[in-house]
Amino acid sequence: MIGTNTNRGRARRTAWLMTSCAAIGLFAATGAQARQAAESAQVDEVVVTGSYRRSLEKAVDMKRDAIGFSDSIVATDVANFPEQNLAEALQRMPGVTIERNKGLGGRVSVRGLPSEFTFVTINNLATASGSGGRDVEFDMFASEIIQQVTVQKSPRASDEEGGIAGSVNISTARPFDYSGRKLVASAEGAYNSISEKTDPKVSFLASDTWGNWGGLVSFSAARRTNRTDSNSGINFRPMFRFSEAGGTRAAQAASVLARDAGVIIKSNTNRDETGRIIFQDKVGDRAYLNTQDQWGGTASLQYKPSANFDIAFDLMVGAFDGTEDQYDAAAYSASSRSTLETIHEYDKDTLSQYGMVVLRDVSYTATQHEMLSKEQINKTDYVQFGSEFNWHGETWKLHGLAGYSGAKKTLDYSNLKHVAYAPSRTRWTEKGGETVKSANPASIDMYNAPSKYLFEAYETTLEKIQDDKYAAQVDYTKEFALGFFPVLKTIQVGARYTDKSKERQYGALNIQGPSKGSTAWLNTRTMADSPLTPIGELVPGGDYSIRDINWSQISNEYARNTFRYAGFSTPFTPDNYYEVAEKVTSLYAMADLGFDVGPVPVAINGGVRYVDTSITSAGYHQVQTPTGGTTYTPEPVSSDGSYNKLLPSVNFTAELTDSIILRAAASKTLMRPALTDLAYKRTASFNSFRFTDGNPGLKPTFADQWEVGLEKYLPQGGLLAVSYFNKKIEGVVRQALTGTVKNVTKYNANGTIDGVYDFDVYQPINAEGSYKVNGVELVAIVPFDILWQPLKGFGVNANYTILDSSLSGQSLIKVPTPPVGLADKAYNVTLYYENDKFQARVSYNYKGKYVEGIGYEMYPIWRSGYGQADISVSYNLNERVQLSLEGINVTDEATRGYTMDPSFPTMDEKSGRRFSLGLRMNF
């Protein structure tokens, strides 16, 4: 039965967590009572309200005081910056870029590495996510409930391991961050230029202290309605699609190539030859409507009886509900019935260095035209709670925490699919592609022939992910003033235990008739038998904005009500089920040294972290039945893995002058394998004599890294900084042949034995060798009045990151490519002005081109460089009320991509502008 292990160990972990929290609280309270109660000292406020410039000053101060390389943003920068969520705010930081989906920021990348290379914590607890991997989906966090974010790029031994690119450390607010009572409320309306919808957003924060106690609550809720129009889906398809089909399809393809392009195929099975003859596989026009309902809240109770002791209990909850409607008119040239009919235009020049011929404009014999109405409902619930204490004397400090982070995600997906096979003509256009009628009399206008489209299926899938993370940590710091060794300032030791588990359940069902098991509608019902709605009415905002075309489709609302028969459900199936449990024990020790080299004060932080990890993974294994079919093992099959590692690190600063700091760092870091790679499930290909397994024995991907930088601190929070970083990454995960299962019996459909064979086993492995990523970061934060007094109030916050990598040649046909996801440059520029009443900012964020993937392991598919301009204007009506106007993507930029060369575009996608008008009240 699927999910039999769902609660395995959970009751034990819950009891352990409650005991840990109680023990920490009891120990801390007892320790506090043993000391004399001192006068409560006022701490420096972390939140900076009402001034972007002051928030920059605070962030610069934090950078100067930090050990190692880091950058921060504080509350004003997050809550008042032009962004739609936390990811949008983080992209303003040096070396940080975001991955956009339908115009909205989602995942975060640091220094050009993939998002899963970034480790994320909230209040020092590793963050659960419903992503199915280790990367975190930032769009589920409301930015208003976040207090501070620090991106740590060079680790210390005391930092939790897990991010080769860096760590994003998020903090929520606590009551003693403020001096007394605090109440902030805001409301805004946001307008999208394509959907023409105006959406609400509200938030508040209330905090107060009563002697030794303080309490804080915050809440934010928002709706976002984004429409995206896209001409996309085009990609290279190698000619072996037709040449290896054999028969008439292969013969006609070879004949047309010779007749119309002068290309002679010597061998239909030589993929090095046929893989260099390219045609256009798919063209699609689609409109998306993405509706998101997001809410989040925090609560914090803090006890601070003295300046030497405090304990806090934090709670963070939230939910992200998204519905995406997609209406897709697509044409697949490479259908199972099709081949070449006429080549109208071909290109032997653009990619001639790779010996490639690209067919730019072709008529095909039987294009597969599809009308797809797709609906995806995403529901994510998130909760985190924990306890943290700090207790210190004159020369020592004790710190501890315990907590839980969990996420539950459900993805309910459906696709109503109607298909028409007919001759057609597909060609590249300037920004994308198009499919039109060909000269063949049987050709159709794919956008205006609903009676030609036959019902194929109403496809449904259901996915559920449960992610649980528990952690406890204790740290002890001792200060020293040793006459015989005066350079030693502190020694810190600590231990951390984490217990993580993630379970995935998945199922699929295709409906082809009005009741369970019925196929009455298959290839009989047409699209014309359902009510059709023009695309400009299916999604709000009017006509399709990418091209001058219009078409009608079946609404998802009608599809859901009609094709999901009474009693319908999508059953979970064994093939994609997995559960991964991971337990980590970490011990560390580090020391701070301080001394002078002549007139130069030098500080060194060095230490080592020991990490011991054990993994248990379970999944179902596919087996063959005596009748030649396939089934799965009755219960999940489990397997274990483990590894341990020493992770040294050192951070160095030298204060060359009062305003110039030389900074350096070196460390060994790791990134743990994706949970889908660890999942011990097996699928079988009995025709290819091949098993595909997960691998719980995978080791992490490691990086040896170092960095050096020079920082010039200017008056009034200004900063000029340059740094060079270098990462040597090894143990990258890839699929490989790992062994053989001998004497596997293969059955025929009639139950007879086909034979006994040896099956190859393919698994993810840690590849041998390494590659390097290096780059330069430049930062300039300059208030202009330090240059010329009449420019008081004006300033700039800019950063630029340029990257390079040694890895290339991933393509099977030896096309050089950088690592997937690595952008060679990124920069952010914000020009601002402010005075006592008025603030204005214009920001431009740019991420260079990068490879999204490699089609058929042959053709690099690029995402073009993308730049976006945002604005923010606010006016203080009085000392408590602020009016703001913000604009996102005010120049209405489109997202584009291409395969190998920009003359072969793969996408042209527009999500429009967003403008919001808000009111903020501070009491």
Short mmCIF file of C-alpha atoms in Angstrom, two decimals, residues 73 77-92 98-108 136-146 149 170 188 201 220 222 224 226 290 292 294 320 868 870 886 888 914:
data_model
loop_
_atom_site.label_atom_id
_atom_site.label_comp_id
_atom_site.label_asym_id
_atom_site.label_seq_id
_atom_site.Cartn_x
_atom_site.Cartn_y
_atom_site.Cartn_z
CA ILE A 73 19.04 43.65 3.37
CA ASP A 77 14.66 47.24 1.85
CA VAL A 78 12.46 44.16 1.80
CA ALA A 79 9.07 45.57 2.66
CA ASN A 80 9.32 48.85 0.72
CA PHE A 81 11.31 47.82 -2.32
CA PRO A 82 9.52 47.28 -5.66
CA GLU A 83 8.96 43.53 -5.57
CA GLN A 84 6.15 41.01 -5.80
CA ASN A 85 7.65 38.59 -3.27
CA LEU A 86 10.82 37.88 -1.32
CA ALA A 87 12.66 36.54 -4.37
CA GLU A 88 12.14 39.86 -6.16
CA ALA A 89 13.77 41.69 -3.25
CA LEU A 90 16.77 39.35 -3.08
CA GLN A 91 17.73 39.96 -6.71
CA ARG A 92 18.99 43.45 -5.71
CA ILE A 98 16.26 34.83 -9.60
CA GLU A 99 14.49 32.37 -11.82
CA ARG A 100 11.26 33.83 -13.19
CA ASN A 101 8.15 31.86 -14.01
CA LYS A 102 5.42 33.72 -15.87
CA GLY A 103 6.91 37.03 -14.82
CA LEU A 104 7.09 36.19 -11.10
CA GLY A 105 10.30 35.55 -9.18
CA GLY A 106 10.51 32.04 -7.75
CA ARG A 107 13.81 30.38 -6.95
CA VAL A 108 17.03 32.17 -6.04
CA VAL A 136 13.23 26.59 -1.84
CA GLU A 137 10.32 28.24 -3.61
CA PHE A 138 10.51 31.81 -2.34
CA ASP A 139 7.16 32.83 -3.79
CA MET A 140 5.44 31.15 -0.84
CA PHE A 141 6.90 33.73 1.57
CA ALA A 142 5.28 37.13 2.01
CA SER A 143 8.04 39.75 2.14
CA GLU A 144 6.28 41.89 4.76
CA ILE A 145 6.78 39.29 7.50
CA ILE A 146 10.56 39.14 6.91
CA VAL A 149 18.00 38.58 4.96
CA ILE A 170 16.17 34.81 6.73
CA GLU A 188 -2.35 48.13 -1.66
CA LYS A 201 -2.73 43.06 -0.60
CA SER A 220 0.26 39.46 5.25
CA ALA A 222 -2.19 38.99 -1.13
CA ARG A 224 -1.89 38.11 -7.69
CA ASN A 226 -0.93 37.45 -13.82
CA ASN A 290 -1.83 32.50 -13.01
CA GLN A 292 -2.05 33.20 -6.57
CA GLN A 294 -0.70 33.92 -0.53
CA PHE A 320 0.38 29.49 -1.07
CA GLN A 868 13.82 44.60 -16.11
CA ASP A 870 11.19 48.74 -11.67
CA GLU A 886 5.35 50.98 -7.43
CA ILE A 888 7.30 46.22 -11.92
CA ARG A 914 2.45 45.58 -12.78
#
